[in-house]
Amino acid sequence: MAFDPLLLRPLFPILAQSAYDHPLTYLDNAATTQKPLPVLDAIQDYYRHFNANVHRGAHFLSDRATNRFEQARDTVARFINAPEQSHVIWTKGATEAINVVAYGLEHILEKGDEILITSLEHHANLVPWQQLAFRTGARLRIVPLTSNGEWEPEFSHYFTDRTRIFAATQVSNAIGASTPLKTMIDLAKQQGAFTLVDGAQAVAHYPVDVQALGCDFYVFSGHKMYGPTGIGVLYGKNHALEILMPYQTGGEMVRHVSYQATEFNVLPYRLEAGTPHIEGVIGLAAACDFLNAQDRLALLAWEQSLANHVYTRLHKAGGIEIYSPEKNTTLVSLSVPNIHILDINAYLDSQGVAVRAGSHCAHPLMAQLGVAGTLRASFACYNTMEEANRFCDVLLDAIDLLNDE
Amino acid sequence: MTDTIHLKAQLQACRSKEDTFKTLVTLSKTLPRLSAEEKIEDNKVKGCESAVWLIIEENHGLHHFKADSDAKLMRGVLVAILSLVEGKTLADIQQMDLKAELAELNLSSYLTSSRTNGVLAILEKIQVPKQ
Ligand SMILES: Cc1ncc(COP(=O)(O)O)c(C=O)c1O
C-alpha cells in the first residue's frame, strides 16, 4: 500500500494519548474528525494576528481579516468545484444549511406538492423537510430501500410531476451505503424539482465536484472533514440561492434599511445575517488546504481498505450482523444478536476504543433494519491497520465477555 | 441479592474501567428479571438509551424496588442503586445523596448527563416517585 497513515499522525497530536491506560483508538470519525495542526494554527494565527470584524471597519486589521475571510470562500469554492465563490454560503453546519433551504423554499410549495427524500437520511435531512411539509400541506415521500438494504431496482416512479424538492444524502452516516445520486438527481431534474445533496459524510473522503453532480444545493459541515465545529457550507447554483427567502435577517445581509423597508444585500451576504464564525471559516479553509495537499484517492483507498478489512474479519468470525456494504465504504456498522450495543460500547471504551453506539440520528432507518441502534466504527485518513485490528480484537473479546453461556 | 457491604467492597476494589465493567457484568447476574407483564410502558424510565423498567412498591411505609434493563451493564448499575435504597422509607431515601454514594462506588462515569444512559432519570424516579 502506497499510503502510510503514520506519516500523518504527527499532525494530529490529540491521537497520541492514552485512554484509561490503553492507547486511544479513535474510530468515531463519522461523528467528528480530529483536527490537524495546520487547522489549529490557522485559528490561533487569526486571533493572534488579524482578529477584527469582517466587512465593516476600514482599518488595517479589518482589511486583513476580510481578505482572509473572502479568500477562504474562494478556497472552499474550489474545494467543491463551485463556479463562483458567491455560491458558497457560510452556515453553522450541514443542519443549518438544510434549514436555510427548507425555510427559503417554503414560498414555492403548494398543497399536494411532493418533497422526496430517501430512507438513508440523517434526521438533519429529514425533519426539516417533514416540518416544511406540515407547514405547506406538501407530501413527504421516501425512496425506500428493500428489506435486504438495496435500492429498489425501479425507483423512477417516485419522481413525479409533483416533486418540487428532492433531497438525498451522498453517503449514509448510519450504515455507510451510498445513494445512486447522479441517476436520482437527473430524475429529479427531469421533473423540474430542486435538488439538494447532503454531503456531510462525503466531503472528508471523496473529492466533490458540485458541477458534475448537477445538484442545486450541496451542504456539509466543517467538523467532519478535519475542520472546526460550528462552521458549514451551503453551496447553491445562482438561481437556486436567489430564490431562497432569507431564513434570518439582521446586519450584514442588508444594503439599505429604513423603518419602512429593507433592501437585501447580494449573494452570498443576503443569506448570512450577523457577524459570521470568522475563526471557523479560516479553520475550514485550512482543512481544505490540508486535504488538497494529500493524494485524495490514496486516502480514500486506505480508509476503504480499513473498513473492508474489518468487514472481512468480522464476517469470518460469525455471529455479527453487519449493515454496511462489504466494499466502497469507510465505516462498519453492526450489531450482535442478544447483546446490547451499549454494553459492547462500554467494553470498547474501557479499552480506549472510541466508536459510536446508537441510532445515528436515523430512527426510521433503524426501524427498517429492525434494530434500536448499531455500533459504528468509522475511519479517517490517520487510522492504522493496527487500530482496525484492535477494534476487531476488543469487539470479539466484548462478545465473549457478554455472551450468556 | 448480593448484600450491600459485599457489593460496595467489590465495586470499590475496581482499579480500572475494565474492572468496573467486569464487576458490573457479574452483578448483573444477581438481578431478578422482570416478567413480560411487568415490562410495560408505564414502568419504563424515560431518558435512558437502553430500556429500563422500574417498579416501586410501598409496604407499611417501606419502599421496595424491582427493576430490569435490556442492557447488562445497566442491570449491574441497577443492582448497585437498588442496594442503596431497598427497604427504606421515602423520607430516608430523599435524604440520601445518591449521586455521591454511586460516585463512591466508582460509578461516577454513569452519572454524566450524557444521553447514553439515564441513571440520573432513575435516581429522580426513585427519589421523587410521584412524578
Ligand atoms: C449524513 C449527515 N447529515 C447531516 C449531519 C448533520 O451535521 P451537523 O450536525 O454537523 O449539522 C450529519 C452529522 O452527523 C450527517 O452524518
mmCIF file of N, CA and C and ligand atoms in Angstrom, chain A residues 93-95 122 124 169 173 198 200-201 221 223-224, ligand 1:
data_model
loop_
_atom_site.group_PDB
_atom_site.id
_atom_site.type_symbol
_atom_site.label_atom_id
_atom_site.label_comp_id
_atom_site.label_asym_id
_atom_site.label_seq_id
_atom_site.Cartn_x
_atom_site.Cartn_y
_atom_site.Cartn_z
ATOM 1 N N GLY A 93 -23.414 24.604 9.974
ATOM 2 C CA GLY A 93 -23.114 23.212 9.658
ATOM 3 C C GLY A 93 -24.116 22.721 8.636
ATOM 4 N N ALA A 94 -24.078 21.414 8.384
ATOM 5 C CA ALA A 94 -24.996 20.835 7.400
ATOM 6 C C ALA A 94 -26.445 21.056 7.838
ATOM 7 N N THR A 95 -26.700 20.885 9.123
ATOM 8 C CA THR A 95 -28.075 21.025 9.626
ATOM 9 C C THR A 95 -28.633 22.405 9.324
ATOM 10 N N HIS A 122 -30.163 11.117 7.451
ATOM 11 C CA HIS A 122 -29.950 11.589 8.823
ATOM 12 C C HIS A 122 -31.149 12.473 9.183
ATOM 13 N N ALA A 124 -31.227 15.261 10.161
ATOM 14 C CA ALA A 124 -30.975 16.628 9.668
ATOM 15 C C ALA A 124 -31.517 16.825 8.259
ATOM 16 N N THR A 169 -28.895 12.126 0.820
ATOM 17 C CA THR A 169 -27.528 12.090 1.303
ATOM 18 C C THR A 169 -26.654 11.420 0.253
ATOM 19 N N ASN A 173 -24.619 8.104 7.039
ATOM 20 C CA ASN A 173 -23.800 8.114 8.247
ATOM 21 C C ASN A 173 -24.030 6.863 9.079
ATOM 22 N N ASP A 198 -26.883 16.125 0.650
ATOM 23 C CA ASP A 198 -26.268 16.201 1.964
ATOM 24 C C ASP A 198 -24.910 15.507 1.866
ATOM 25 N N ALA A 200 -22.482 15.694 4.112
ATOM 26 C CA ALA A 200 -21.807 15.683 5.417
ATOM 27 C C ALA A 200 -20.842 14.504 5.564
ATOM 28 N N GLN A 201 -21.262 13.334 5.073
ATOM 29 C CA GLN A 201 -20.409 12.151 5.253
ATOM 30 C C GLN A 201 -19.500 11.912 4.049
ATOM 31 N N SER A 221 -20.616 19.928 6.684
ATOM 32 C CA SER A 221 -20.117 20.509 7.946
ATOM 33 C C SER A 221 -18.600 20.463 7.957
ATOM 34 N N HIS A 223 -16.665 20.209 10.587
ATOM 35 C CA HIS A 223 -16.048 19.378 11.631
ATOM 36 C C HIS A 223 -15.914 17.914 11.247
ATOM 37 N N LYS A 224 -16.593 17.497 10.197
ATOM 38 C CA LYS A 224 -16.443 16.105 9.763
ATOM 39 C C LYS A 224 -15.367 15.963 8.700
HETATM 40 C C1 LIG C 1 -25.343 12.435 6.811
HETATM 41 C C2 LIG C 1 -25.383 13.564 7.798
HETATM 42 N N1 LIG C 1 -26.117 14.647 7.531
HETATM 43 C C3 LIG C 1 -26.174 15.691 8.366
HETATM 44 C C4 LIG C 1 -25.485 15.702 9.546
HETATM 45 C C5 LIG C 1 -25.607 16.883 10.438
HETATM 46 O O1 LIG C 1 -24.396 17.532 10.587
HETATM 47 P P1 LIG C 1 -24.208 18.671 11.678
HETATM 48 O O2 LIG C 1 -24.675 18.093 12.964
HETATM 49 O O3 LIG C 1 -22.758 18.951 11.656
HETATM 50 O O4 LIG C 1 -25.037 19.833 11.230
HETATM 51 C C6 LIG C 1 -24.713 14.598 9.884
HETATM 52 C C7 LIG C 1 -23.993 14.562 11.176
HETATM 53 O O5 LIG C 1 -23.937 13.581 11.864
HETATM 54 C C8 LIG C 1 -24.649 13.508 8.983
HETATM 55 O O6 LIG C 1 -23.895 12.430 9.264
#
